[in-house]
Amino acid sequence: MPPGDNQLENWHRYLDFVEMQEDFERAVKLYEKMLYLLCCYAEFWMRNLEFKETEGGRELANFALVRAREVFLKGIWLSVVQLRNLGLSS
């Protein structure tokens, strides 16, 4: 079941809070956890990249982009396979 608007807004607020703490490592770990749960929401992938570019530099953002592309595409492929296994996709 996809998260509701309130849950998505809560994630944005939580990310705002952690980013304001200026603990880069903690924020990166939170982004990793969040992206695992919300991998189908481009707004969170973009936020992750913008944060990493601003706080960690262009090289870190580029690495995150490559990784995001690999994880996102893998997640989409796995979702299609699961739907097919359930008989919900052609």
Short mmCIF file of C-alpha atoms in Angstrom, two decimals:
data_model
loop_
_atom_site.label_atom_id
_atom_site.label_comp_id
_atom_site.label_asym_id
_atom_site.label_seq_id
_atom_site.Cartn_x
_atom_site.Cartn_y
_atom_site.Cartn_z
CA MET A 1 0.00 0.00 0.00
CA PRO A 2 1.50 3.36 -0.99
CA PRO A 3 2.04 5.98 1.67
CA GLY A 4 -0.51 8.75 2.02
CA ASP A 5 0.11 12.45 1.63
CA ASN A 6 0.51 12.84 5.41
CA GLN A 7 3.25 10.22 5.50
CA LEU A 8 5.10 11.86 2.62
CA GLU A 9 4.85 15.26 4.31
CA ASN A 10 6.16 13.73 7.54
CA TRP A 11 9.20 12.42 5.68
CA HIS A 12 9.85 15.90 4.27
CA ARG A 13 9.60 17.40 7.78
CA TYR A 14 11.87 14.76 9.25
CA LEU A 15 14.45 15.36 6.51
CA ASP A 16 14.23 19.13 7.13
CA PHE A 17 14.84 18.54 10.84
CA VAL A 18 17.82 16.23 10.33
CA GLU A 19 19.38 18.52 7.72
CA MET A 20 19.17 21.45 10.15
CA GLN A 21 21.19 19.44 12.69
CA GLU A 22 24.16 19.67 10.28
CA ASP A 23 25.18 16.04 10.87
CA PHE A 24 26.01 14.96 7.33
CA GLU A 25 26.49 11.26 8.13
CA ARG A 26 23.17 11.04 9.97
CA ALA A 27 21.38 12.76 7.10
CA VAL A 28 22.94 10.43 4.52
CA LYS A 29 21.83 7.39 6.54
CA LEU A 30 18.32 8.79 6.81
CA TYR A 31 18.18 9.40 3.06
CA GLU A 32 19.25 5.80 2.45
CA LYS A 33 16.50 4.49 4.72
CA MET A 34 13.92 6.81 3.22
CA LEU A 35 14.81 5.95 -0.37
CA TYR A 36 14.51 2.26 0.39
CA LEU A 37 10.96 2.85 1.57
CA LEU A 38 9.97 5.49 -0.99
CA CYS A 39 11.91 4.39 -4.06
CA CYS A 40 9.06 5.21 -6.45
CA TYR A 41 8.87 8.90 -5.50
CA ALA A 42 11.11 11.01 -7.77
CA GLU A 43 10.75 14.03 -5.47
CA PHE A 44 12.75 12.20 -2.78
CA TRP A 45 15.44 11.06 -5.23
CA MET A 46 15.83 14.67 -6.38
CA ARG A 47 15.94 15.94 -2.82
CA ASN A 48 18.64 13.39 -2.00
CA LEU A 49 20.75 14.49 -4.97
CA GLU A 50 20.33 18.19 -4.19
CA PHE A 51 21.30 17.62 -0.56
CA LYS A 52 24.38 15.62 -1.50
CA GLU A 53 25.49 18.16 -4.09
CA THR A 54 25.03 21.08 -1.69
CA GLU A 55 26.63 19.41 1.32
CA GLY A 56 29.04 16.92 -0.22
CA GLY A 57 29.93 18.29 -3.63
CA ARG A 58 29.28 17.43 -7.25
CA GLU A 59 31.27 14.17 -7.19
CA LEU A 60 29.18 12.76 -4.34
CA ALA A 61 25.98 13.84 -6.11
CA ASN A 62 27.11 12.14 -9.34
CA PHE A 63 27.87 8.94 -7.44
CA ALA A 64 24.44 9.14 -5.79
CA LEU A 65 22.82 9.64 -9.22
CA VAL A 66 24.45 6.52 -10.63
CA ARG A 67 23.48 4.54 -7.56
CA ALA A 68 19.94 5.92 -7.64
CA ARG A 69 19.54 4.91 -11.24
CA GLU A 70 20.70 1.37 -10.50
CA VAL A 71 18.52 0.99 -7.39
CA PHE A 72 15.46 2.62 -8.94
CA LEU A 73 15.59 0.53 -12.10
CA LYS A 74 16.17 -2.64 -10.07
CA GLY A 75 13.18 -1.74 -7.87
CA ILE A 76 10.96 -1.17 -10.90
CA TRP A 77 12.05 -4.48 -12.44
CA LEU A 78 11.41 -6.37 -9.20
CA SER A 79 7.96 -4.78 -8.92
CA VAL A 80 7.05 -5.92 -12.42
CA VAL A 81 8.27 -9.45 -11.67
CA GLN A 82 6.24 -9.56 -8.46
CA LEU A 83 3.10 -8.36 -10.26
CA ARG A 84 3.57 -10.99 -12.95
CA ASN A 85 4.02 -13.69 -10.31
CA LEU A 86 0.74 -12.60 -8.75
CA GLY A 87 -0.97 -12.62 -12.14
CA LEU A 88 -1.62 -8.88 -12.01
CA SER A 89 0.41 -7.84 -15.04
CA SER A 90 0.55 -9.05 -18.61
#
